[in-house]
Amino acid sequence: MPRLSSPRRRLPVILDLLAATYPHAGCGLDFHTPFELLLATVLSAQCTDRRVNLVTARLFPKLQGPQSLVDMGEDQLAQEIRDVGLFRSKARSLVSLSMDLVDHHGGEVPAQREALEALAGVGKKTASVVLANAFSIPALAVDTHVFRVSHRLGLSTAKTADRTASDLMAMVPESRWIDLHHQLIWHGRLVCHARNPACSSCPLCALCPEGRRRVRPSPSPANL
Ligand code: SF4
């Protein structure tokens, strides 16, 4: 089998194949405002988007912004979000970050990374999701799917999500960051599963070190 070229040389074809395979990939969380997206993203830690959407469909109509969440209070909020994992600590973070928004940002979600990451419970990934999806500011969040798929494709060998994000952003044009984030998530959910990736039907297989390792050509009769 011919050797694979470097990640940088394979990357343009990988980007084109992902864009062609997932032309409608987008954010899986339901929201109408930056504040709703911020809440949903915090709730989505270690929880599926589907479950978060069920919870926020009940929660969002009861909220008119950060002050109303502060007024709701931690105990009632914890009850409202009890179907997501870690609901008590998430309720604490959401009340605290809502207080910050009221006290320091006029009740609005800031569109600057530094200000977002200063909010309670908001790290690099959450800030990137909000910047990209609420404000269309280029950012590339690395979640478990993006981490797994980009490593299998040999696009990063970094040990942490933040360093993986740095590797990807160094290689991928900024104009593709937002779409690539969604496309890698969709690919991870639909094809490149954590346990049994469907390499034999994956459009990226010929460009993927992990896929080539898993899908070996059958031996020809002459070699039997
Ligand atoms: S070939 Fe396999 S490991 Fe590689 S991206 Fe596709 S599904 Fe994932």
Short mmCIF file of N, CA, C and O and ligand atoms in Angstrom, two decimals, residues 149 152-153 187 191-193 197-199 202 204-205 208 210-212 214, ligand 1:
data_model
loop_
_atom_site.label_atom_id
_atom_site.label_comp_id
_atom_site.label_asym_id
_atom_site.label_seq_id
_atom_site.Cartn_x
_atom_site.Cartn_y
_atom_site.Cartn_z
N VAL A 149 -11.71 12.03 16.04
CA VAL A 149 -11.62 11.93 14.58
C VAL A 149 -10.33 12.58 14.08
O VAL A 149 -9.64 12.03 13.22
N ARG A 152 -7.48 10.22 14.78
CA ARG A 152 -7.46 9.05 13.89
C ARG A 152 -7.00 9.42 12.48
O ARG A 152 -6.34 8.64 11.81
N LEU A 153 -7.37 10.63 12.07
CA LEU A 153 -6.96 11.09 10.73
C LEU A 153 -5.50 11.53 10.72
O LEU A 153 -4.96 11.86 9.66
N HIS A 187 -19.27 13.58 11.63
CA HIS A 187 -18.55 12.38 11.18
C HIS A 187 -18.31 11.44 12.36
O HIS A 187 -18.44 10.22 12.23
N VAL A 191 -20.22 8.05 11.62
CA VAL A 191 -19.33 7.08 10.96
C VAL A 191 -18.15 6.67 11.85
O VAL A 191 -17.92 5.48 12.09
N CYS A 192 -17.43 7.65 12.34
CA CYS A 192 -16.19 7.36 13.07
C CYS A 192 -16.50 7.19 14.56
O CYS A 192 -16.05 7.95 15.40
N HIS A 193 -17.31 6.16 14.84
CA HIS A 193 -17.76 5.93 16.21
C HIS A 193 -16.58 5.62 17.12
O HIS A 193 -15.56 5.08 16.66
N PRO A 197 -15.53 2.24 14.56
CA PRO A 197 -15.64 3.15 13.42
C PRO A 197 -15.95 2.37 12.14
O PRO A 197 -15.41 1.29 11.94
N ALA A 198 -16.85 2.94 11.33
CA ALA A 198 -17.25 2.26 10.09
C ALA A 198 -16.27 2.59 8.97
O ALA A 198 -16.62 3.20 7.96
N CYS A 199 -15.02 2.17 9.16
CA CYS A 199 -13.96 2.57 8.23
C CYS A 199 -14.22 2.08 6.81
O CYS A 199 -13.90 2.78 5.84
N CYS A 202 -16.26 4.55 5.08
CA CYS A 202 -15.91 5.95 5.35
C CYS A 202 -15.28 6.60 4.11
O CYS A 202 -14.33 6.06 3.55
N LEU A 204 -13.32 8.92 3.97
CA LEU A 204 -11.95 9.39 4.25
C LEU A 204 -10.95 8.26 4.39
O LEU A 204 -9.78 8.50 4.66
N CYS A 205 -11.40 7.03 4.20
CA CYS A 205 -10.57 5.88 4.57
C CYS A 205 -9.19 5.89 3.89
O CYS A 205 -8.18 5.62 4.54
N CYS A 208 -6.76 8.10 5.72
CA CYS A 208 -6.77 8.00 7.18
C CYS A 208 -5.85 6.88 7.66
O CYS A 208 -6.07 5.71 7.34
N GLU A 210 -5.62 5.48 10.56
CA GLU A 210 -6.35 4.51 11.36
C GLU A 210 -7.24 3.64 10.47
O GLU A 210 -7.34 2.43 10.65
N GLY A 211 -7.87 4.25 9.49
CA GLY A 211 -8.73 3.49 8.57
C GLY A 211 -7.92 2.49 7.78
O GLY A 211 -8.34 1.34 7.58
N ARG A 212 -6.75 2.88 7.32
CA ARG A 212 -5.92 1.96 6.53
C ARG A 212 -5.41 0.81 7.39
O ARG A 212 -5.19 -0.30 6.91
N ARG A 214 -7.15 -0.45 9.90
CA ARG A 214 -8.29 -1.32 10.21
C ARG A 214 -8.83 -2.05 8.98
O ARG A 214 -9.36 -3.14 9.10
S1 SF4 B 1 -11.38 5.68 8.12
FE1 SF4 B 1 -12.20 4.96 10.06
S2 SF4 B 1 -10.90 5.87 11.63
FE2 SF4 B 1 -10.58 7.02 9.73
S3 SF4 B 1 -11.99 8.74 9.81
FE3 SF4 B 1 -13.01 7.10 8.70
S4 SF4 B 1 -14.17 5.97 10.24
FE4 SF4 B 1 -12.66 7.24 11.33
#
